[in-house]
mmCIF file of C-alpha atoms in Angstrom:
data_model
loop_
_atom_site.group_PDB
_atom_site.id
_atom_site.type_symbol
_atom_site.label_atom_id
_atom_site.label_comp_id
_atom_site.label_asym_id
_atom_site.label_seq_id
_atom_site.Cartn_x
_atom_site.Cartn_y
_atom_site.Cartn_z
ATOM 1 C CA MET E 1 0.000 0.000 0.000
ATOM 2 C CA TYR E 2 1.328 3.403 -0.982
ATOM 3 C CA LEU E 3 0.640 6.431 1.204
ATOM 4 C CA LYS E 4 -1.489 8.813 -0.850
ATOM 5 C CA LYS E 5 -1.804 12.578 -0.737
ATOM 6 C CA ALA E 6 -4.955 13.772 1.003
ATOM 7 C CA PHE E 7 -7.502 15.536 -1.200
ATOM 8 C CA TRP E 8 -8.017 18.247 1.405
ATOM 9 C CA SER E 9 -4.355 19.291 1.239
ATOM 10 C CA GLU E 10 -5.370 21.619 -1.615
ATOM 11 C CA ILE E 11 -7.444 23.571 0.900
ATOM 12 C CA LYS E 12 -4.329 24.298 2.926
ATOM 13 C CA THR E 13 -2.485 25.486 -0.181
ATOM 14 C CA LEU E 14 -5.338 27.815 -1.207
ATOM 15 C CA ASP E 15 -5.575 29.142 2.335
ATOM 16 C CA ASN E 16 -1.877 29.990 2.338
ATOM 17 C CA ILE E 17 -2.255 31.807 -0.985
ATOM 18 C CA HIS E 18 -5.153 33.898 0.289
ATOM 19 C CA ARG E 19 -3.247 34.803 3.432
ATOM 20 C CA SER E 20 -0.166 35.852 1.460
ATOM 21 C CA ASN E 21 -2.322 38.091 -0.739
ATOM 22 C CA ASP E 22 -3.905 39.760 2.269
ATOM 23 C CA LYS E 23 -2.056 43.080 2.673
ATOM 24 C CA SER E 24 -4.138 44.379 5.542
ATOM 25 C CA SER E 25 -2.561 42.136 8.190
ATOM 26 C CA GLU E 26 1.113 42.605 8.987
ATOM 27 C CA THR E 27 1.330 39.690 11.462
ATOM 28 C CA PRO E 28 -1.309 37.161 10.366
ATOM 29 C CA SER E 29 -2.564 34.819 13.060
ATOM 30 C CA PRO E 30 -2.719 31.057 12.473
ATOM 31 C CA SER E 31 -5.734 30.159 10.402
ATOM 32 C CA PRO E 32 -8.294 27.738 11.921
ATOM 33 C CA VAL E 33 -8.572 26.107 8.519
ATOM 34 C CA THR E 34 -4.834 25.403 8.490
ATOM 35 C CA ASP E 35 -4.976 23.876 11.964
ATOM 36 C CA LEU E 36 -7.928 21.722 10.977
ATOM 37 C CA VAL E 37 -6.216 20.504 7.808
ATOM 38 C CA SER E 38 -3.029 19.669 9.737
ATOM 39 C CA SER E 39 -5.025 17.688 12.270
ATOM 40 C CA LEU E 40 -6.859 15.802 9.532
ATOM 41 C CA GLU E 41 -3.560 15.078 7.800
ATOM 42 C CA ASP E 42 -2.034 13.592 10.960
ATOM 43 C CA GLN E 43 -5.083 11.429 11.595
ATOM 44 C CA ARG E 44 -5.176 10.263 7.991
ATOM 45 C CA LEU E 45 -1.501 9.279 8.018
ATOM 46 C CA TYR E 46 -1.930 7.348 11.255
ATOM 47 C CA ARG E 47 -4.928 5.452 9.873
ATOM 48 C CA GLU E 48 -3.166 4.648 6.607
ATOM 49 C CA VAL E 49 0.016 3.479 8.317
ATOM 50 C CA THR E 50 -1.793 1.243 10.805
ATOM 51 C CA LEU E 51 -4.142 -0.107 8.107
ATOM 52 C CA ALA E 52 -1.242 -0.933 5.790
ATOM 53 C CA LEU E 53 0.624 -2.710 8.582
ATOM 54 C CA ARG E 54 -2.391 -4.658 9.841
ATOM 55 C CA THR E 55 -3.338 -5.778 6.327
ATOM 56 C CA GLY E 56 0.189 -6.801 5.362
ATOM 57 C CA LEU E 57 0.924 -8.551 8.654
ATOM 58 C CA ARG E 58 -2.344 -10.475 8.547
ATOM 59 C CA ASN E 59 -1.296 -12.073 5.265
ATOM 60 C CA ALA E 60 2.330 -12.448 6.407
ATOM 61 C CA ARG E 61 1.102 -14.630 9.305
ATOM 62 C CA SER E 62 -0.792 -16.970 6.996
ATOM 63 C CA ASP E 63 -0.140 -20.706 6.831
ATOM 64 C CA PHE E 64 0.019 -20.494 3.040
ATOM 65 C CA SER E 65 3.168 -19.288 1.300
ATOM 66 C CA PHE E 66 1.366 -17.449 -1.513
ATOM 67 C CA LEU E 67 -0.553 -15.337 1.017
ATOM 68 C CA ARG E 68 2.598 -14.601 3.006
ATOM 69 C CA LEU E 69 4.305 -13.557 -0.229
ATOM 70 C CA HIS E 70 1.422 -11.188 -1.021
ATOM 71 C CA GLY E 71 1.610 -9.666 2.446
ATOM 72 C CA LEU E 72 5.377 -9.185 2.263
ATOM 73 C CA ARG E 73 5.082 -7.418 -1.099
ATOM 74 C CA ASN E 74 2.575 -4.972 0.375
ATOM 75 C CA ILE E 75 4.733 -4.342 3.433
ATOM 76 C CA LEU E 76 7.782 -3.674 1.255
ATOM 77 C CA LYS E 77 5.819 -1.203 -0.890
ATOM 78 C CA PHE E 78 4.612 0.434 2.303
ATOM 79 C CA LEU E 79 8.169 0.788 3.658
ATOM 80 C CA ARG E 80 9.286 2.457 0.437
ATOM 81 C CA SER E 81 6.441 4.966 0.788
ATOM 82 C CA VAL E 82 7.289 5.555 4.451
ATOM 83 C CA ALA E 83 10.918 6.373 3.596
ATOM 84 C CA ALA E 84 9.781 9.363 1.507
ATOM 85 C CA SER E 85 9.414 11.742 4.474
ATOM 86 C CA ASP E 86 10.628 12.172 8.044
ATOM 87 C CA SER E 87 7.102 12.449 9.408
ATOM 88 C CA THR E 88 6.041 9.051 8.076
ATOM 89 C CA ILE E 89 9.312 7.480 9.250
ATOM 90 C CA SER E 90 8.653 8.823 12.742
ATOM 91 C CA LEU E 91 5.126 7.466 12.636
ATOM 92 C CA PHE E 92 6.339 4.039 11.512
ATOM 93 C CA CYS E 93 8.879 3.972 14.363
ATOM 94 C CA HIS E 94 6.069 4.743 16.781
ATOM 95 C CA THR E 95 3.959 1.840 15.481
ATOM 96 C CA GLN E 96 6.846 -0.583 16.035
ATOM 97 C CA SER E 97 6.481 -0.040 19.788
ATOM 98 C CA ILE E 98 3.037 -1.691 19.526
ATOM 99 C CA PRO E 99 3.410 -5.518 19.623
ATOM 100 C CA ALA E 100 0.478 -6.133 17.266
ATOM 101 C CA LEU E 101 2.091 -3.948 14.570
ATOM 102 C CA GLN E 102 5.714 -5.115 14.875
ATOM 103 C CA VAL E 103 7.058 -6.489 11.585
ATOM 104 C CA VAL E 104 10.315 -8.194 12.618
ATOM 105 C CA PRO E 105 8.793 -10.909 14.866
ATOM 106 C CA VAL E 106 6.387 -11.949 12.100
ATOM 107 C CA LEU E 107 9.278 -12.341 9.637
ATOM 108 C CA PHE E 108 11.205 -14.731 11.878
ATOM 109 C CA GLN E 109 8.174 -16.636 13.119
ATOM 110 C CA HIS E 110 6.843 -17.371 9.639
ATOM 111 C CA SER E 111 8.864 -16.588 6.494
ATOM 112 C CA LEU E 112 12.383 -16.928 7.961
ATOM 113 C CA GLN E 113 11.630 -19.918 10.140
ATOM 114 C CA ASP E 114 14.224 -22.699 9.916
ATOM 115 C CA PHE E 115 13.330 -25.358 7.372
ATOM 116 C CA GLU E 116 13.932 -28.132 9.943
ATOM 117 C CA ASP E 117 11.237 -26.624 12.148
ATOM 118 C CA GLN E 118 8.752 -26.902 9.277
ATOM 119 C CA ILE E 119 9.291 -30.628 8.702
ATOM 120 C CA VAL E 120 6.493 -32.890 9.945
ATOM 121 C CA SER E 121 8.219 -35.332 12.307
ATOM 122 C CA ASN E 122 5.118 -36.964 13.819
ATOM 123 C CA LEU E 123 2.528 -38.958 11.873
ATOM 124 C CA ASP E 124 0.201 -39.670 14.803
ATOM 125 C CA HIS E 125 -2.329 -37.259 13.346
ATOM 126 C CA ILE E 126 -2.944 -39.721 10.504
ATOM 127 C CA PHE E 127 -4.369 -42.306 12.903
ATOM 128 C CA SER E 128 -6.200 -39.834 15.134
ATOM 129 C CA VAL E 129 -9.479 -38.009 14.773
ATOM 130 C CA GLU E 130 -8.090 -34.495 15.085
ATOM 131 C CA PRO E 131 -6.364 -33.179 11.936
ATOM 132 C CA MET E 132 -2.872 -31.739 12.214
ATOM 133 C CA LYS E 133 -2.310 -28.144 11.180
ATOM 134 C CA ILE E 134 0.272 -28.094 8.381
ATOM 135 C CA LYS E 135 2.076 -24.956 7.270
ATOM 136 C CA SER E 136 3.478 -24.592 3.754
ATOM 137 C CA HIS E 137 7.249 -24.147 3.490
ATOM 138 C CA SER E 138 8.789 -20.806 2.653
ATOM 139 C CA THR E 139 9.654 -20.504 -1.033
ATOM 140 C CA ASP E 140 12.841 -18.901 -2.345
ATOM 141 C CA ALA E 141 10.928 -15.783 -3.398
ATOM 142 C CA GLU E 142 9.298 -15.515 0.018
ATOM 143 C CA VAL E 143 12.599 -15.779 1.905
ATOM 144 C CA SER E 144 14.224 -13.204 -0.379
ATOM 145 C CA LEU E 145 11.326 -10.779 0.050
ATOM 146 C CA ALA E 146 11.287 -11.267 3.829
ATOM 147 C CA LEU E 147 14.976 -10.370 3.935
ATOM 148 C CA ARG E 148 14.301 -7.168 1.988
ATOM 149 C CA VAL E 149 11.548 -6.256 4.448
ATOM 150 C CA LEU E 150 13.908 -6.971 7.359
ATOM 151 C CA GLU E 151 16.527 -4.720 5.770
ATOM 152 C CA GLY E 152 14.031 -1.886 5.375
ATOM 153 C CA CYS E 153 12.761 -2.171 8.943
ATOM 154 C CA CYS E 154 16.268 -2.044 10.418
ATOM 155 C CA LEU E 155 17.297 0.936 8.293
ATOM 156 C CA LEU E 156 14.182 2.919 9.219
ATOM 157 C CA HIS E 157 13.836 1.816 12.841
ATOM 158 C CA ARG E 158 16.936 1.383 14.979
ATOM 159 C CA GLU E 159 15.203 -0.723 17.629
ATOM 160 C CA SER E 160 14.352 -3.343 15.009
ATOM 161 C CA MET E 161 18.016 -4.434 15.177
ATOM 162 C CA VAL E 162 17.592 -5.216 18.867
ATOM 163 C CA LEU E 163 14.290 -6.938 18.207
ATOM 164 C CA ALA E 164 15.876 -9.041 15.464
ATOM 165 C CA ASN E 165 18.620 -10.142 17.855
ATOM 166 C CA GLN E 166 15.981 -11.656 20.145
ATOM 167 C CA PHE E 167 15.205 -14.085 17.324
ATOM 168 C CA LYS E 168 18.910 -14.901 16.739
ATOM 169 C CA ALA E 169 18.817 -13.006 13.456
ATOM 170 C CA VAL E 170 22.511 -13.363 12.604
ATOM 171 C CA GLN E 171 22.472 -17.134 13.096
ATOM 172 C CA VAL E 172 19.334 -17.453 10.952
ATOM 173 C CA LEU E 173 20.802 -15.285 8.197
ATOM 174 C CA MET E 174 24.120 -17.123 8.203
ATOM 175 C CA ASN E 175 22.218 -20.386 7.799
ATOM 176 C CA ILE E 176 20.376 -18.911 4.818
ATOM 177 C CA LEU E 177 23.674 -17.723 3.348
ATOM 178 C CA ALA E 178 25.112 -21.247 3.609
ATOM 179 C CA THR E 179 22.124 -23.271 2.409
ATOM 180 C CA ARG E 180 19.920 -21.178 0.124
ATOM 181 C CA GLY E 181 20.220 -20.084 -3.508
ATOM 182 C CA VAL E 182 21.733 -17.008 -5.143
ATOM 183 C CA LEU E 183 18.554 -14.918 -4.854
ATOM 184 C CA GLU E 184 18.328 -15.368 -1.089
ATOM 185 C CA GLN E 185 22.086 -15.102 -0.551
ATOM 186 C CA GLY E 186 22.265 -11.669 -2.173
ATOM 187 C CA ALA E 187 19.347 -10.374 -0.105
ATOM 188 C CA CYS E 188 20.892 -11.991 2.967
ATOM 189 C CA LEU E 189 24.129 -10.010 2.618
ATOM 190 C CA ASP E 190 22.183 -6.737 2.418
ATOM 191 C CA ALA E 191 20.112 -7.690 5.456
ATOM 192 C CA LEU E 192 23.246 -8.613 7.427
ATOM 193 C CA ILE E 193 24.706 -5.149 6.857
ATOM 194 C CA SER E 194 21.480 -3.472 7.976
ATOM 195 C CA ILE E 195 21.173 -5.421 11.252
ATOM 196 C CA MET E 196 24.844 -4.898 12.166
ATOM 197 C CA LEU E 197 24.947 -1.095 11.709
ATOM 198 C CA ASP E 198 25.734 0.391 15.141
ATOM 199 C CA SER E 199 24.648 -2.856 16.788
ATOM 200 C CA SER E 200 27.439 -4.335 18.907
ATOM 201 C CA ILE E 201 25.392 -7.346 19.948
ATOM 202 C CA ASN E 202 24.695 -8.365 16.330
ATOM 203 C CA GLN E 203 28.342 -7.782 15.410
ATOM 204 C CA MET E 204 29.362 -10.111 18.238
ATOM 205 C CA ASP E 205 26.992 -12.776 16.913
ATOM 206 C CA PHE E 206 28.511 -12.338 13.445
ATOM 207 C CA GLU E 207 31.960 -12.917 14.896
ATOM 208 C CA GLU E 208 30.805 -16.034 16.758
ATOM 209 C CA CYS E 209 29.290 -17.426 13.555
ATOM 210 C CA ASN E 210 32.605 -16.921 11.706
ATOM 211 C CA GLY E 211 30.780 -14.672 9.273
ATOM 212 C CA ILE E 212 33.894 -13.288 7.596
ATOM 213 C CA GLU E 213 35.079 -16.827 6.795
ATOM 214 C CA GLU E 214 31.728 -17.693 5.201
ATOM 215 C CA VAL E 215 31.760 -14.573 3.004
ATOM 216 C CA ALA E 216 35.414 -15.154 2.084
ATOM 217 C CA LEU E 217 34.609 -18.694 0.939
ATOM 218 C CA LEU E 218 31.932 -17.384 -1.394
ATOM 219 C CA ILE E 219 33.999 -14.579 -2.876
ATOM 220 C CA ARG E 220 36.958 -16.866 -3.564
ATOM 221 C CA ASP E 221 34.924 -19.627 -5.224
ATOM 222 C CA LYS E 222 35.038 -19.394 -9.033
ATOM 223 C CA GLN E 223 31.929 -21.560 -9.376
ATOM 224 C CA VAL E 224 29.796 -19.117 -7.390
ATOM 225 C CA ASP E 225 27.594 -16.759 -9.410
ATOM 226 C CA GLU E 226 29.514 -13.643 -10.468
ATOM 227 C CA ASN E 227 26.843 -11.268 -9.192
ATOM 228 C CA LEU E 228 26.904 -12.942 -5.791
ATOM 229 C CA ARG E 229 30.692 -12.631 -5.607
ATOM 230 C CA MET E 230 30.320 -8.937 -6.449
ATOM 231 C CA LYS E 231 27.757 -8.638 -3.668
ATOM 232 C CA CYS E 232 30.256 -10.262 -1.272
ATOM 233 C CA GLY E 233 32.853 -7.673 -2.284
ATOM 234 C CA GLU E 234 30.398 -4.853 -1.629
ATOM 235 C CA PHE E 235 29.537 -6.420 1.727
ATOM 236 C CA LEU E 236 33.189 -6.439 2.819
ATOM 237 C CA LEU E 237 33.705 -2.855 1.665
ATOM 238 C CA LEU E 238 30.671 -1.627 3.591
ATOM 239 C CA LEU E 239 31.609 -3.641 6.658
ATOM 240 C CA ILE E 240 35.210 -2.393 6.716
ATOM 241 C CA GLY E 241 34.084 1.193 6.167
ATOM 242 C CA HIS E 242 31.689 0.933 9.087
ATOM 243 C CA VAL E 243 33.936 -0.626 11.743
ATOM 244 C CA ASN E 244 37.186 1.096 10.692
ATOM 245 C CA GLY E 245 38.808 3.093 13.482
ATOM 246 C CA ARG E 246 36.672 1.636 16.231
ATOM 247 C CA GLU E 247 39.103 -0.039 18.569
ATOM 248 C CA GLY E 248 36.381 -0.976 21.020
ATOM 249 C CA SER E 249 34.237 -2.549 18.325
ATOM 250 C CA PRO E 250 33.390 -6.262 18.608
ATOM 251 C CA MET E 251 34.889 -6.609 15.115
ATOM 252 C CA ALA E 252 38.090 -4.663 15.769
ATOM 253 C CA GLY E 253 40.149 -7.559 14.378
ATOM 254 C CA ILE E 254 38.334 -7.698 11.053
ATOM 255 C CA HIS E 255 41.331 -6.283 9.148
ATOM 256 C CA ASP E 256 43.547 -9.151 10.262
ATOM 257 C CA ASP E 257 40.845 -11.679 9.399
ATOM 258 C CA ILE E 258 40.473 -10.357 5.843
ATOM 259 C CA ARG E 259 44.250 -10.245 5.394
ATOM 260 C CA ARG E 260 44.476 -13.875 6.489
ATOM 261 C CA LEU E 261 41.570 -15.063 4.333
ATOM 262 C CA LEU E 262 41.994 -12.992 1.154
ATOM 263 C CA GLY E 263 45.662 -12.041 1.165
ATOM 264 C CA GLU E 264 47.586 -8.829 1.729
ATOM 265 C CA LYS E 265 46.825 -7.299 -1.682
ATOM 266 C CA SER E 266 43.051 -7.671 -1.466
ATOM 267 C CA ALA E 267 42.956 -6.641 2.194
ATOM 268 C CA SER E 268 44.921 -3.468 1.455
ATOM 269 C CA LEU E 269 42.649 -2.634 -1.480
ATOM 270 C CA ILE E 270 39.521 -3.114 0.646
ATOM 271 C CA TRP E 271 40.926 -0.975 3.451
ATOM 272 C CA ALA E 272 41.981 1.825 1.059
ATOM 273 C CA ALA E 273 38.660 1.811 -0.791
ATOM 274 C CA SER E 274 36.733 2.102 2.463
ATOM 275 C CA GLN E 275 38.452 5.429 3.271
ATOM 276 C CA PHE E 276 36.877 7.354 0.402
ATOM 277 C CA GLY E 277 33.431 8.201 -0.900
ATOM 278 C CA SER E 278 31.912 9.945 2.128
ATOM 279 C CA THR E 279 31.566 13.240 0.212
ATOM 280 C CA LEU E 280 29.762 11.620 -2.723
ATOM 281 C CA ASP E 281 25.998 11.602 -3.130
ATOM 282 C CA ALA E 282 23.980 8.381 -2.936
ATOM 283 C CA ASP E 283 24.129 7.523 -6.650
ATOM 284 C CA GLN E 284 27.864 8.242 -6.876
ATOM 285 C CA ARG E 285 28.558 6.136 -3.780
ATOM 286 C CA LEU E 286 26.676 3.225 -5.311
ATOM 287 C CA ILE E 287 28.642 3.458 -8.562
ATOM 288 C CA ALA E 288 31.926 3.743 -6.649
ATOM 289 C CA LEU E 289 30.965 0.710 -4.551
ATOM 290 C CA HIS E 290 30.393 -1.397 -7.683
ATOM 291 C CA ILE E 291 33.716 -0.311 -9.170
ATOM 292 C CA GLN E 292 35.657 -1.058 -5.985
ATOM 293 C CA ALA E 293 33.964 -4.455 -5.593
ATOM 294 C CA ARG E 294 35.031 -5.354 -9.139
ATOM 295 C CA ARG E 295 38.620 -4.393 -8.309
ATOM 296 C CA VAL E 296 38.523 -6.569 -5.203
ATOM 297 C CA LEU E 297 37.494 -9.577 -7.296
ATOM 298 C CA GLU E 298 40.256 -8.899 -9.799
ATOM 299 C CA SER E 299 42.836 -8.673 -7.017
ATOM 300 C CA LEU E 300 42.076 -12.088 -5.554
ATOM 301 C CA ASP E 301 44.484 -14.929 -6.108
ATOM 302 C CA LEU E 302 42.090 -17.764 -7.010
ATOM 303 C CA TYR E 303 44.682 -20.447 -7.629
#
């Protein structure tokens, strides 16, 4: 669901025009119409945000994968609309303090649930009167979309990182990175970056899971999809740029790990590339990130 512009917002614009054309008042007082329109706008936004979340989460909790996929698509569209303004971001952050509207728990309880937990291990229901409730497994598209939603929630709402940690997010994502396909692996790397930004507890979990080793194995493997290897290079560049210079960081030894796993040449290139680009705009940073990731791949000794 996209957040739409209210039809009464034109009233506010016309009121402002009339007030600016009024020469008789040197210090115009606030217009009652303007106050009314602002109040209606706030109420409308709140209703739209809560409605979008309730509708998307209802489908995302479904036992059927196709309904969960539909709900996740709507939530992702909603997050993109929310990111358009600070007021809607603030409103979304407020809704995430309400348990019934929290997105992250639903992702881990349904779409990102471990495959082993979805396997039917007991057949007693076949010989009993009461039917057993069976839940359809998460498809590749569903897992990938759930990871994109998780990424958006963590980037917009800082507390979602803490909430994700309660569901052992890093361990779940590292399992997806090791067992799923290219589509989910690429989304998984983006989600890992988002949940580790300024989150010491998630960075510690990443260290305990030997995350750098897992990413290094992928980027060094010639048989791995080229786009995924590029994504691994971008992941390392973003990670190094984030933790660089933080001696007290849980990942303070990441430079030594990359030097040991990828070699001195690649490690030096990654470290140097992470020092630049802060003055560039968003599009230029993205282009620079792609270029540097390509250079990292070319620098690796794959023999």
